[in-house]
Amino acid sequence: MIDSEHLASQIEASQDIHSDAMRLTRDGLREVVEEERSARREFIVSSARTATTAGLVGLGAFLASKLTPVVSAATPSSTVQTLQTAAALENLAVAVYTKAAGLPPAVSGADNPVILTFVKTTIQQHTEHAQAFNNVIAELGGAKQTGIDDTVYKAVVVPALGKIAGPADVVSLALTLEDAAAQSYIAYSGSVAPKTSAFKLFATIAPVEAQHVAILRAVQALLAANAPSLIALPPNAAALPAAAGSVGIPTAFYPDAAARPATEATVA
Amino acid sequence: MNTRNDMQITERELHQMTADMDEMHHAVMPKLSSALDDIAEGIRHDLAVLSSIVQKETSRRSFIKGGLVGSGMLAGGAVLAACGGAASSSGTPTPMMNGSVDLTVARLASSLEVLAINTYDAALKAATSGSLGTVPPAVATFATTALGHHKDHRNAWNAALQKAGQKAQTAPDPALNGMVQQKLKMVSNVTDVANLALLLENVAAETYANGAGLLQSKANRLVSMSIAPVEAQHAAILSFVLGQYPIPNAFFPVKDARGPQDLSAA
């Protein structure tokens, strides 16, 4: 015979274990659930909205002809808004690199075949990033971001464009934009749930932007050292200055303090 | 070290670059320290909960054993076997610690960093001995800088492990170490070493990019996310030196990312 009192105690002990296990599971799933709720809210809100666009932003006539305008919105942060800002940063990068490619080669640095290849390849990569961000936005029911980050454009790009006199100026501007993108995506990864498409994009794009930064830093140093001939593939490794080996990798941990606000370039 | 410096960057430029690097380093370290505290706290919390469960599981098994033996139905040994094995005699919940994903990923990350450190150390010793031929100064500077980064990464993960009451990870990734040791025996020049380093940097970057999504703690994810780009930068510089296009992918791949199973490899 089974002692009914003992059996009751066993059941109680089993329930305790179950409760502890469920608490652990809940902790682990809480963020995923929050993300799902957020995504559902996004979908409902966006479905009820008529997408609007307003006001042209300028990067001169060139950009105005290619880009859809952007309005900064002060609505609550969400995955879609974060992705819209990310897409706007990518669109801005595409626009700036494209603008640079249209400058006289001696000014843009495109008279160097490696720099020319870098510009073309990087335009393509940023275009793919923007498309990927917009694809996820669409999956979440949001409005795609086809415009540029107007805040960065006005604060960073406009002043820099007016001062471009040579390749070093172009590199400096590109470096600023790439670094902002890398830092932003690291920071944004903390505001979206892991195992989501948004997180995976930030995790696989941030390293690529950081690679752009590393190469641009190295190029910048070689230009500053008046050694543009060393910007070559393959390089004359023996002739590279010692600092070329470290200038592109200044930190052990990539910072995110200069991340752009996640709601900086949302679409209403 | 057998190095040759054909061209010098100006002292002013180098000083400015160094100052910029120091500034960035100091800007990041306080944030990292705070993040590490969060990591340790998260792991401590996981372990406390897991320990509680294991203790209850042990009590439950003892209770069942005593109860059923007392009832005369079954021998206690048979019940323990049916429950999946005995708890350790010390009561230490070691097996259950594997349930902490963050703890496992932290140990995996540290093991990859140890492997990178050992490899760069070996390469620099080989360079110093002259067995790699002439080493360009930029390559030597890169190796020294990357080595320092990997030490910082290892120290960060190990500090988190130790703050959580765990032992530091001092052994290299067991799944990759054998291959690396074999390759190190065959390297005869800078290109060979750079290719090996490129392989390790890409694997590390992929592991961090992929592993970040496995981590349960937001703070842990951010640390992983702050390291992945740096390993990717190492890879880009190495690719450039090797004459390869340094940024071949629009999206950093994760197909060669290492997983927690590495830690159980022989």
Tab-separated table of N, CA and C in Angstrom, chain A residues 55-130:
chain	number	residue	atom	x	y	z
A	55	GLY	N	7.565	66.618	-46.745
A	55	GLY	CA	8.717	67.502	-46.796
A	55	GLY	C	9.956	66.885	-47.405
A	56	LEU	N	10.517	67.477	-48.363
A	56	LEU	CA	11.754	66.979	-48.929
A	56	LEU	C	12.926	67.429	-48.104
A	57	VAL	N	13.849	66.517	-47.922
A	57	VAL	CA	15.100	66.902	-47.298
A	57	VAL	C	16.136	66.951	-48.402
A	58	GLY	N	17.109	67.747	-48.210
A	58	GLY	CA	18.026	67.935	-49.307
A	58	GLY	C	19.415	67.416	-49.071
A	59	LEU	N	19.938	66.852	-50.043
A	59	LEU	CA	21.372	66.663	-50.159
A	59	LEU	C	21.701	67.223	-51.518
A	60	GLY	N	21.186	68.439	-51.735
A	60	GLY	CA	21.302	69.057	-53.037
A	60	GLY	C	20.328	68.406	-53.991
A	61	ALA	N	20.373	68.821	-55.239
A	61	ALA	CA	19.440	68.305	-56.232
A	61	ALA	C	19.657	66.822	-56.459
A	62	PHE	N	20.887	66.376	-56.302
A	62	PHE	CA	21.201	64.966	-56.521
A	62	PHE	C	20.408	64.084	-55.586
A	63	LEU	N	20.478	64.355	-54.296
A	63	LEU	CA	19.794	63.514	-53.332
A	63	LEU	C	18.289	63.709	-53.405
A	64	ALA	N	17.879	64.937	-53.635
A	64	ALA	CA	16.443	65.203	-53.681
A	64	ALA	C	15.771	64.382	-54.767
A	65	SER	N	16.519	64.108	-55.824
A	65	SER	CA	15.938	63.342	-56.921
A	65	SER	C	15.900	61.855	-56.610
A	66	LYS	N	16.626	61.418	-55.632
A	66	LYS	CA	16.733	59.988	-55.378
A	66	LYS	C	16.058	59.536	-54.098
A	67	LEU	N	15.819	60.428	-53.183
A	67	LEU	CA	15.407	59.993	-51.856
A	67	LEU	C	14.017	60.454	-51.477
A	68	THR	N	13.344	59.598	-50.741
A	68	THR	CA	12.054	59.970	-50.197
A	68	THR	C	12.298	60.715	-48.891
A	69	PRO	N	11.531	61.755	-48.624
A	69	PRO	CA	11.768	62.542	-47.423
A	69	PRO	C	11.452	61.796	-46.132
A	70	VAL	N	11.969	62.321	-45.065
A	70	VAL	CA	11.842	61.710	-43.755
A	70	VAL	C	11.352	62.732	-42.757
A	71	VAL	N	10.517	62.329	-41.867
A	71	VAL	CA	10.101	63.200	-40.772
A	71	VAL	C	10.474	62.524	-39.467
A	72	SER	N	11.188	63.215	-38.621
A	72	SER	CA	11.497	62.650	-37.313
A	72	SER	C	10.231	62.635	-36.473
A	73	ALA	N	9.993	61.558	-35.801
A	73	ALA	CA	8.785	61.431	-35.002
A	73	ALA	C	9.136	61.153	-33.549
A	74	ALA	N	8.385	61.754	-32.640
A	74	ALA	CA	8.661	61.598	-31.221
A	74	ALA	C	7.706	60.580	-30.605
A	75	THR	N	7.483	59.493	-31.317
A	75	THR	CA	6.611	58.445	-30.808
A	75	THR	C	7.436	57.445	-30.007
A	76	PRO	N	6.787	56.600	-29.206
A	76	PRO	CA	7.527	55.665	-28.370
A	76	PRO	C	8.428	54.743	-29.187
A	77	SER	N	9.549	54.349	-28.578
A	77	SER	CA	10.493	53.481	-29.263
A	77	SER	C	9.877	52.119	-29.530
A	78	SER	N	10.252	51.535	-30.605
A	78	SER	CA	9.786	50.200	-30.954
A	78	SER	C	10.772	49.591	-31.926
A	79	THR	N	10.601	48.299	-32.157
A	79	THR	CA	11.495	47.624	-33.091
A	79	THR	C	11.397	48.232	-34.484
A	80	VAL	N	10.186	48.514	-34.912
A	80	VAL	CA	10.021	49.084	-36.252
A	80	VAL	C	10.684	50.447	-36.356
A	81	GLN	N	10.501	51.273	-35.353
A	81	GLN	CA	11.117	52.598	-35.389
A	81	GLN	C	12.639	52.497	-35.400
A	82	THR	N	13.148	51.584	-34.603
A	82	THR	CA	14.599	51.389	-34.578
A	82	THR	C	15.096	50.948	-35.949
A	83	LEU	N	14.380	50.036	-36.558
A	83	LEU	CA	14.764	49.569	-37.892
A	83	LEU	C	14.648	50.685	-38.927
A	84	GLN	N	13.650	51.543	-38.761
A	84	GLN	CA	13.501	52.669	-39.693
A	84	GLN	C	14.687	53.620	-39.576
A	85	THR	N	15.122	53.865	-38.359
A	85	THR	CA	16.296	54.722	-38.174
A	85	THR	C	17.534	54.076	-38.784
A	86	ALA	N	17.654	52.767	-38.577
A	86	ALA	CA	18.800	52.050	-39.153
A	86	ALA	C	18.774	52.153	-40.679
A	87	ALA	N	17.601	51.967	-41.268
A	87	ALA	CA	17.488	52.069	-42.728
A	87	ALA	C	17.827	53.479	-43.198
A	88	ALA	N	17.439	54.474	-42.408
A	88	ALA	CA	17.744	55.859	-42.776
A	88	ALA	C	19.248	56.123	-42.736
A	89	LEU	N	19.926	55.523	-41.769
A	89	LEU	CA	21.391	55.655	-41.709
A	89	LEU	C	22.028	55.001	-42.932
A	90	GLU	N	21.494	53.862	-43.328
A	90	GLU	CA	22.027	53.181	-44.520
A	90	GLU	C	21.765	54.001	-45.780
A	91	ASN	N	20.567	54.532	-45.882
A	91	ASN	CA	20.244	55.349	-47.061
A	91	ASN	C	21.133	56.585	-47.145
A	92	LEU	N	21.419	57.160	-45.982
A	92	LEU	CA	22.305	58.322	-45.961
A	92	LEU	C	23.711	57.933	-46.415
A	93	ALA	N	24.178	56.806	-45.947
A	93	ALA	CA	25.513	56.344	-46.354
A	93	ALA	C	25.564	56.119	-47.860
A	94	VAL	N	24.532	55.491	-48.394
A	94	VAL	CA	24.481	55.256	-49.846
A	94	VAL	C	24.525	56.586	-50.589
A	95	ALA	N	23.764	57.534	-50.102
A	95	ALA	CA	23.696	58.831	-50.770
A	95	ALA	C	25.042	59.558	-50.732
A	96	VAL	N	25.689	59.510	-49.586
A	96	VAL	CA	26.962	60.222	-49.450
A	96	VAL	C	28.054	59.566	-50.293
A	97	TYR	N	28.118	58.240	-50.237
A	97	TYR	CA	29.129	57.556	-51.062
A	97	TYR	C	28.864	57.803	-52.552
A	98	THR	N	27.596	57.806	-52.924
A	98	THR	CA	27.253	58.041	-54.330
A	98	THR	C	27.629	59.455	-54.741
A	99	LYS	N	27.379	60.384	-53.831
A	99	LYS	CA	27.779	61.766	-54.095
A	99	LYS	C	29.298	61.865	-54.247
A	100	ALA	N	30.003	61.170	-53.355
A	100	ALA	CA	31.469	61.203	-53.416
A	100	ALA	C	31.973	60.610	-54.724
A	101	ALA	N	31.307	59.548	-55.159
A	101	ALA	CA	31.740	58.899	-56.404
A	101	ALA	C	31.582	59.816	-57.601
A	102	GLY	N	30.710	60.814	-57.477
A	102	GLY	CA	30.497	61.750	-58.575
A	102	GLY	C	31.466	62.915	-58.581
A	103	LEU	N	32.260	63.026	-57.551
A	103	LEU	CA	33.257	64.109	-57.494
A	103	LEU	C	34.424	63.774	-58.428
A	104	PRO	N	35.203	64.772	-58.808
A	104	PRO	CA	36.403	64.473	-59.596
A	104	PRO	C	37.269	63.451	-58.856
A	105	PRO	N	37.788	62.459	-59.562
A	105	PRO	CA	38.552	61.391	-58.906
A	105	PRO	C	39.678	61.890	-58.002
A	106	ALA	N	40.300	62.977	-58.400
A	106	ALA	CA	41.403	63.485	-57.588
A	106	ALA	C	40.896	64.022	-56.249
A	107	VAL	N	39.632	64.422	-56.229
A	107	VAL	CA	39.043	64.946	-54.991
A	107	VAL	C	38.484	63.803	-54.138
A	108	SER	N	37.805	62.867	-54.797
A	108	SER	CA	37.186	61.773	-54.039
A	108	SER	C	38.185	60.718	-53.622
A	109	GLY	N	39.284	60.646	-54.339
A	109	GLY	CA	40.263	59.592	-54.087
A	109	GLY	C	40.062	58.407	-55.011
A	110	ALA	N	39.042	58.495	-55.876
A	110	ALA	CA	38.719	57.373	-56.757
A	110	ALA	C	39.744	57.170	-57.864
A	111	ASP	N	40.729	58.046	-57.923
A	111	ASP	CA	41.814	57.783	-58.880
A	111	ASP	C	42.688	56.635	-58.398
A	112	ASN	N	42.498	56.261	-57.138
A	112	ASN	CA	43.149	55.066	-56.609
A	112	ASN	C	42.184	53.894	-56.807
A	113	PRO	N	42.593	52.853	-57.528
A	113	PRO	CA	41.661	51.758	-57.827
A	113	PRO	C	41.106	51.064	-56.588
A	114	VAL	N	41.877	50.997	-55.528
A	114	VAL	CA	41.383	50.339	-54.310
A	114	VAL	C	40.276	51.179	-53.670
A	115	ILE	N	40.485	52.481	-53.661
A	115	ILE	CA	39.452	53.357	-53.096
A	115	ILE	C	38.199	53.315	-53.961
A	116	LEU	N	38.387	53.291	-55.275
A	116	LEU	CA	37.238	53.215	-56.178
A	116	LEU	C	36.441	51.930	-55.921
A	117	THR	N	37.156	50.822	-55.794
A	117	THR	CA	36.487	49.544	-55.513
A	117	THR	C	35.782	49.595	-54.166
A	118	PHE	N	36.448	50.201	-53.200
A	118	PHE	CA	35.848	50.317	-51.864
A	118	PHE	C	34.541	51.101	-51.944
A	119	VAL	N	34.562	52.215	-52.637
A	119	VAL	CA	33.349	53.047	-52.727
A	119	VAL	C	32.209	52.272	-53.395
A	120	LYS	N	32.513	51.629	-54.507
A	120	LYS	CA	31.465	50.882	-55.227
A	120	LYS	C	30.923	49.726	-54.391
A	121	THR	N	31.832	48.985	-53.782
A	121	THR	CA	31.416	47.824	-52.984
A	121	THR	C	30.631	48.257	-51.759
A	122	THR	N	31.070	49.335	-51.158
A	122	THR	CA	30.412	49.797	-49.933
A	122	THR	C	29.019	50.341	-50.231
A	123	ILE	N	28.870	51.003	-51.360
A	123	ILE	CA	27.523	51.453	-51.761
A	123	ILE	C	26.594	50.237	-51.860
A	124	GLN	N	27.085	49.187	-52.507
A	124	GLN	CA	26.270	47.987	-52.675
A	124	GLN	C	25.924	47.361	-51.309
A	125	GLN	N	26.914	47.330	-50.422
A	125	GLN	CA	26.678	46.706	-49.114
A	125	GLN	C	25.659	47.507	-48.303
A	126	HIS	N	25.793	48.825	-48.320
A	126	HIS	CA	24.814	49.644	-47.578
A	126	HIS	C	23.420	49.549	-48.206
A	127	THR	N	23.389	49.426	-49.517
A	127	THR	CA	22.087	49.236	-50.182
A	127	THR	C	21.432	47.941	-49.697
A	128	GLU	N	22.223	46.898	-49.604
A	128	GLU	CA	21.692	45.607	-49.121
A	128	GLU	C	21.251	45.709	-47.660
A	129	HIS	N	21.994	46.461	-46.873
A	129	HIS	CA	21.592	46.633	-45.466
A	129	HIS	C	20.226	47.328	-45.378
A	130	ALA	N	20.080	48.389	-46.138
A	130	ALA	CA	18.808	49.126	-46.113
A	130	ALA	C	17.655	48.230	-46.554
